[in-house]
Coordinates of C-alpha atoms in Angstrom, one line a residue:
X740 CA -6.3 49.8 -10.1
X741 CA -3.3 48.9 -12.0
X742 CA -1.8 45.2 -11.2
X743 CA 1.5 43.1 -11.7
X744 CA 1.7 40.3 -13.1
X745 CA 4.0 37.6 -12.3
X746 CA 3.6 35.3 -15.6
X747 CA 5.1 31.5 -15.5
X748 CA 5.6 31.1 -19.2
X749 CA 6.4 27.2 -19.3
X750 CA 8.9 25.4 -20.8
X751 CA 9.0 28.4 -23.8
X752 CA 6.0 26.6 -26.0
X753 CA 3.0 28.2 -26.3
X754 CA 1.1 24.8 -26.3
X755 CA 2.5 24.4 -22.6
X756 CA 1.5 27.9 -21.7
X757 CA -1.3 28.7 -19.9
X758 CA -4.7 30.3 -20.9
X759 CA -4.2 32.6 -18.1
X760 CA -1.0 33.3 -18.6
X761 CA -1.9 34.4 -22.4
X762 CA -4.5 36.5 -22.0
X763 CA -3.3 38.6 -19.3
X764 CA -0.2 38.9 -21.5
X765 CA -2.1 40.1 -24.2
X766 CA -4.0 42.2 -22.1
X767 CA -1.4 44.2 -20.2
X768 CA 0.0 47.6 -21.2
X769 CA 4.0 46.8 -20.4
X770 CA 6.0 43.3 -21.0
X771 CA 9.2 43.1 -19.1
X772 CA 11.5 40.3 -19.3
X773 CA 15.2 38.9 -20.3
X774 CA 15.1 39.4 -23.8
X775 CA 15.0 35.8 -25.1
X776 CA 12.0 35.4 -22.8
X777 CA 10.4 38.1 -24.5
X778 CA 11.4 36.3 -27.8
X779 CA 9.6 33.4 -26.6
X780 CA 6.1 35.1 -26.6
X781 CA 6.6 37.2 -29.7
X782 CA 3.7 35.5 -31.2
X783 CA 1.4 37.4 -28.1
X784 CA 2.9 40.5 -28.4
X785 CA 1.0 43.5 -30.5
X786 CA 0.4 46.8 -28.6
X787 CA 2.6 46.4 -25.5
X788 CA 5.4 48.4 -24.7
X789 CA 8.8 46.3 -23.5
X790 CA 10.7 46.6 -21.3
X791 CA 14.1 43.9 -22.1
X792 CA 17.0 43.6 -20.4
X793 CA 20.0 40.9 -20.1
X794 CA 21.6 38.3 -17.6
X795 CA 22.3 39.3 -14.1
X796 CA 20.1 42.5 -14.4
X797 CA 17.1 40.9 -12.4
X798 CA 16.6 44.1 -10.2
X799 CA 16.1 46.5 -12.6
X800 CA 13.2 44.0 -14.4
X801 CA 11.7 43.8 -10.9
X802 CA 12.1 47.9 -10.3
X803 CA 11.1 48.2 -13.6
X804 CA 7.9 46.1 -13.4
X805 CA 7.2 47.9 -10.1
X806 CA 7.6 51.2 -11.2
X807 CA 5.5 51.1 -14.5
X808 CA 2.4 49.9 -11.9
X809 CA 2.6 52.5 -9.8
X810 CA 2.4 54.9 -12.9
X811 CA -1.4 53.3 -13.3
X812 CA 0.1 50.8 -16.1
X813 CA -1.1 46.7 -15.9
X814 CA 2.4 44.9 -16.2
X815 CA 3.1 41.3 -17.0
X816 CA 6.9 40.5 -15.7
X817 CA 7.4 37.2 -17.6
X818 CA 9.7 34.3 -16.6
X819 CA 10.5 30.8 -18.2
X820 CA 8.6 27.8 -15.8
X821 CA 7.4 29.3 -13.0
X822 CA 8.1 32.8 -12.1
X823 CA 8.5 31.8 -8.5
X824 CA 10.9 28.5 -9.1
X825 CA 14.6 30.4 -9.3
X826 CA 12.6 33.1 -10.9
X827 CA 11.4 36.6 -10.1
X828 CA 8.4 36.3 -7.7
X829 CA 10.9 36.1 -4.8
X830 CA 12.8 39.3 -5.4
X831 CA 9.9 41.3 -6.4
X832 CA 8.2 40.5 -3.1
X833 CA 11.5 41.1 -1.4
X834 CA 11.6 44.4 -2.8
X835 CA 7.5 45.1 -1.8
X836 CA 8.1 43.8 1.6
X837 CA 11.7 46.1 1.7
X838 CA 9.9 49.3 0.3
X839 CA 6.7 48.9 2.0
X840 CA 4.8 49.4 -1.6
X841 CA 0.9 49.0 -1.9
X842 CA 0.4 47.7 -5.4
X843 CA -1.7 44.2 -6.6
X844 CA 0.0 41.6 -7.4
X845 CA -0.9 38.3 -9.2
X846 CA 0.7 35.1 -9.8
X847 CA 0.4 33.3 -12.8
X848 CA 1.9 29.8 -12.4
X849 CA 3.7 27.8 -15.0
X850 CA 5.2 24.1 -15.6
X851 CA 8.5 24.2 -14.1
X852 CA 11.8 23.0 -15.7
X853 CA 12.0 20.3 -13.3
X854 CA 8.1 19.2 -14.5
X855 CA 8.8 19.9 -18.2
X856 CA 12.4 17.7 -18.4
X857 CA 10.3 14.7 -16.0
X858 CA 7.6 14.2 -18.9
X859 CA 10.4 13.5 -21.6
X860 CA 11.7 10.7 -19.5
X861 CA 9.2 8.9 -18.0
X862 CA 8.3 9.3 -13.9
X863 CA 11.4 9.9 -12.6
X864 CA 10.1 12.3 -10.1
X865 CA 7.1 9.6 -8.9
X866 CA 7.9 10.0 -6.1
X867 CA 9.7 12.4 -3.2
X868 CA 11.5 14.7 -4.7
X869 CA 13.4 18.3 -4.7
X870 CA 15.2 20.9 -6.8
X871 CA 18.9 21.8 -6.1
X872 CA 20.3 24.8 -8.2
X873 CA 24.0 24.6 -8.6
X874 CA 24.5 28.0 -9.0
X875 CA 26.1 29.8 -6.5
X876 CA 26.3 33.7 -7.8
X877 CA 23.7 34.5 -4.7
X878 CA 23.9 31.3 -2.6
X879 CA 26.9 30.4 -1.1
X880 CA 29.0 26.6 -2.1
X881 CA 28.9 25.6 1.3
X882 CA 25.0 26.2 1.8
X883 CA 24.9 24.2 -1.4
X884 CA 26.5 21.3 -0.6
X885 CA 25.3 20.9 2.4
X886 CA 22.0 20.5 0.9
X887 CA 23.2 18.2 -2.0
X888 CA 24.1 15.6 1.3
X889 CA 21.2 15.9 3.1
X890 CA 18.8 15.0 0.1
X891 CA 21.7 12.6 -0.8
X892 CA 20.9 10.6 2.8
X893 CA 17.2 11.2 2.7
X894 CA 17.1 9.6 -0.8
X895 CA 15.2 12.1 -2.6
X896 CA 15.1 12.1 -6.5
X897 CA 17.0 15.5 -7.3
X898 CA 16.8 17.7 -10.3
X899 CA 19.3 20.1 -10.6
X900 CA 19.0 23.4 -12.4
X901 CA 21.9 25.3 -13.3
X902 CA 24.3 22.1 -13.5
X903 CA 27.2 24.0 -15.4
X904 CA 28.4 27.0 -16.9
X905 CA 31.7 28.0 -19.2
X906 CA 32.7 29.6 -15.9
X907 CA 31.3 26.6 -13.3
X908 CA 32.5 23.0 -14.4
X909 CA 33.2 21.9 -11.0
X910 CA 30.3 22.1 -9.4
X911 CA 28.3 19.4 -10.8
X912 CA 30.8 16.9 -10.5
X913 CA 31.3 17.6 -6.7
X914 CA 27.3 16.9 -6.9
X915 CA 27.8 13.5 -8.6
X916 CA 31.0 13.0 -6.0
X917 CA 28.2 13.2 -2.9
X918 CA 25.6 11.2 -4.2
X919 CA 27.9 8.8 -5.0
X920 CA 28.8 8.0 -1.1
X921 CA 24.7 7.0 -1.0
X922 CA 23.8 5.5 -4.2
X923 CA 24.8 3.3 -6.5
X924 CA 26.3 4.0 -10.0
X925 CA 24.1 2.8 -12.7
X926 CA 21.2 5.2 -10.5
X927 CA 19.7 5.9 -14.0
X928 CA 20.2 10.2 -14.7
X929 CA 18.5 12.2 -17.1
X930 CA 20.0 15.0 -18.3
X931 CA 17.4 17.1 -20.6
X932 CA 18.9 20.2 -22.3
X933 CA 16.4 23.0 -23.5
X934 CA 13.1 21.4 -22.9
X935 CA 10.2 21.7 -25.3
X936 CA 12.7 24.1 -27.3
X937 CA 13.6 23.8 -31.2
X938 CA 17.2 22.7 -29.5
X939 CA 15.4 20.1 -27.2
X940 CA 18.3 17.1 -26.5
X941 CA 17.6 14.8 -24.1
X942 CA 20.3 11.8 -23.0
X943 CA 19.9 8.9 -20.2
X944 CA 22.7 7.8 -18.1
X945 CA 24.1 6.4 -15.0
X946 CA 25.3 8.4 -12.0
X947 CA 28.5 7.3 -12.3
X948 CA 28.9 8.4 -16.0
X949 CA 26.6 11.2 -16.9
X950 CA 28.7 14.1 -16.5
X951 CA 31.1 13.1 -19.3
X952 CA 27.5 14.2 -21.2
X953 CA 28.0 17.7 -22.5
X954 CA 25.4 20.4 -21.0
X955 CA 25.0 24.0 -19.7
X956 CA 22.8 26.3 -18.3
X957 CA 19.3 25.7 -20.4
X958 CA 20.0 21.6 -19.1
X959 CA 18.0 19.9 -16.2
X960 CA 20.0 17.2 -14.4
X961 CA 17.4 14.4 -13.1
X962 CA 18.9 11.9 -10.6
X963 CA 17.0 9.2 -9.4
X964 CA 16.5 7.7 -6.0
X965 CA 17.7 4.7 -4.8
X966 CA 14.2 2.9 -6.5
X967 CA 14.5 4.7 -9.5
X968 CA 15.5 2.4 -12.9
X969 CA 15.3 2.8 -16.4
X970 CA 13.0 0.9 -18.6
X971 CA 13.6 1.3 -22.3
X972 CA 13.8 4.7 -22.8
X973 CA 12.6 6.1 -19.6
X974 CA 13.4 6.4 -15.9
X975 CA 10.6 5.4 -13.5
X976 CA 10.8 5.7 -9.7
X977 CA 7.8 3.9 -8.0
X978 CA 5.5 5.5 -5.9
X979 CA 5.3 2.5 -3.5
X980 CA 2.4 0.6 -4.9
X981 CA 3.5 -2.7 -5.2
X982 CA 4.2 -2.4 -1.2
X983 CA 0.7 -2.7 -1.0
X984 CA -0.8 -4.4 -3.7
X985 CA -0.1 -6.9 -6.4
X986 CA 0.9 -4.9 -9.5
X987 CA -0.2 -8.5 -11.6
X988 CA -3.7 -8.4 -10.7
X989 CA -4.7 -5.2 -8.0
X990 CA -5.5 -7.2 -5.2
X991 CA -4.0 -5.9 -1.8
X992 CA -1.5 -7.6 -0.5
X993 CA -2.1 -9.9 2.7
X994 CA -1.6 -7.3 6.4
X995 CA -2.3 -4.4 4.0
X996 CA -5.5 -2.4 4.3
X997 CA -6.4 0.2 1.2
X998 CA -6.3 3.6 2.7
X999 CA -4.4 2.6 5.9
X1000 CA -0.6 2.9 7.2
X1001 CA 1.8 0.3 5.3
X1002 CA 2.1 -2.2 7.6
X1003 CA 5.7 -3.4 7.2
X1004 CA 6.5 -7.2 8.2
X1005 CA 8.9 -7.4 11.6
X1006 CA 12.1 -8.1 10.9
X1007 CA 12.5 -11.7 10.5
X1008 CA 9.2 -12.5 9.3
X1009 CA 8.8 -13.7 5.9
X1010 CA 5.4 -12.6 5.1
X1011 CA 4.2 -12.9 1.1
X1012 CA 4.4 -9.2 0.6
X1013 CA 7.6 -9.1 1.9
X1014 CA 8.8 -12.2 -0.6
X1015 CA 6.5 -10.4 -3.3
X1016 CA 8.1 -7.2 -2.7
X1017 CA 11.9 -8.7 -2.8
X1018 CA 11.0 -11.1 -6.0
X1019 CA 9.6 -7.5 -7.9
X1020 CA 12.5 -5.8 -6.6
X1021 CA 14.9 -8.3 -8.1
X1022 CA 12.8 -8.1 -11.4
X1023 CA 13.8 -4.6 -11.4
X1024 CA 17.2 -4.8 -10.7
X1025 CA 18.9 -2.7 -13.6
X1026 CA 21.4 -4.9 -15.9
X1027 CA 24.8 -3.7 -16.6
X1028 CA 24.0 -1.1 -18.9
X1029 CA 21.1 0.4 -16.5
X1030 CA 18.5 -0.8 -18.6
X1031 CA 15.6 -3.1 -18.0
X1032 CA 16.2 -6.1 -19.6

């Protein structure tokens, strides 16, 4: 029985490919994708017919990729990261579930954008996080910012996709205009254009600055959360273990039990996790410049 695929292809290097996602894309009949994803894998491409096609023409690559299946052919529909991360999974099931089509489908995962642009920068996504695209050709502003505040108050670190285009320069900077209202301005920002690309730039900031950066479409804007800070050239935002135990030597701090509820001190008691705690947070405070000094 003939099968789609629905290939992650990574950041665009085959090193951060898959296996999987290789060999089924050598090992399909049809290849259809947005022609500089195609480009991408030209290096795994032999006997496969393709099936290219531009910007904004997502429906006829799904329809496309649909179609060829149910003509008996194994198709890999390919997408940078992960083909269901602002990619095409969504829309092709959309379009299953619409038409009420019986065909296989398989999804081939693939590092994300938002995973790719973390690595060259340290942990800034160490702990809870979310994506935000900016883009509002199919969701509307207002949905948008609405969720911009309400990771804003709940202090996630954000990565945006889609941060600007030649057409949408306003966006981002109503973005940085929210956050702003719950963090403070040298919140260290990363903002990592083309990742793991032969045009690969990445540049560190501050919240208050880093849109004067220039970047489009292929960038990744990485905020931080309120415990995020920069240290040399990277951006690390704790996962919380120095709550619990001593990051000098391991041991647990005193009220804390490994593999139990932090226990947080009442308010007003000075415990010596809670003067730990404050003394490693004021080691961490960033300097002037954001940076660890």
């Amino acid at each position: 029985m003939a099968k789609l695929y629905l290939v992650g292809l990574g950041p665009g290097s085959l090193d951060l490919m898959s296996v999987r996602a290789q060999t089924v894309i050598k090992s399909v009949d049809v290849v259809v994708g947005y022609g500089p994803y195609v480009k991408l894998i030209a290096s795994l491409l032999d006997t496969q017919t393709l099936v290219r096609s531009g910007m904004t023409q997502e429906w006829q690559r799904a329809d496309a990729a649909i179609q060829q299946v149910r003509e008996g052919k194994d198709v890999a529909l390919v997408c940078s990261g992960d083909a269901g991360m602002y990619a095409m999974a969504p829309l092709v099931f959309e379009l299953i579930a619409a038409k009420a089509i019986e065909i296989d489908v398989e999804t081939v995962p693939g590092i994300t954008a938002a995973n790719a642009c973390a690595s060259l920068v340290g942990a800034p996504l160490g702990h809870d996080s979310c994506t935000i695209s900016l883009s509002d050709l199919l969701t509307p502003w207002e949905v948008i910012t609405r969720r911009i505040e309400a990771a804003a108050m709940a202090d996630f670190a954000i990565t945006f996709y889609n941060p600007r285009s030649k057409k949408r320069q306003t966006q981002i900077i109503e973005a940085q205009r929210i956050l702003r209202k719950y963090r403070p301005a040298e919140t260290p920002v990363a903002v990592v254009n083309a990742a793991y690309r032969e045009e690969q730039r990445v540049e560190l900031s501050t919240l208050d600055q880093f849109t004067n950066l220039e970047f489009g479409m292929n960038a990744a804007v990485i905020v931080g959360n309120e415990s995020s800070y920069r240290f040399k050239d990277l951006i690390v935002t704790p996962r919380g273990y120095q709550n619990k135990y001593s990051l000098d030597d391991g041991a647990t701090r005193q009220g804390q039990t490994p593999g139990r509820t932090l226990q947080q001190p009442a308010q007003g008691d000075i415990t010596d996790s809670a003067v730990s705690a404050s003394a490693l947070s004021a080691s961490q405070a960033p300097a002037k410049n954001g940076e660890i000094v």
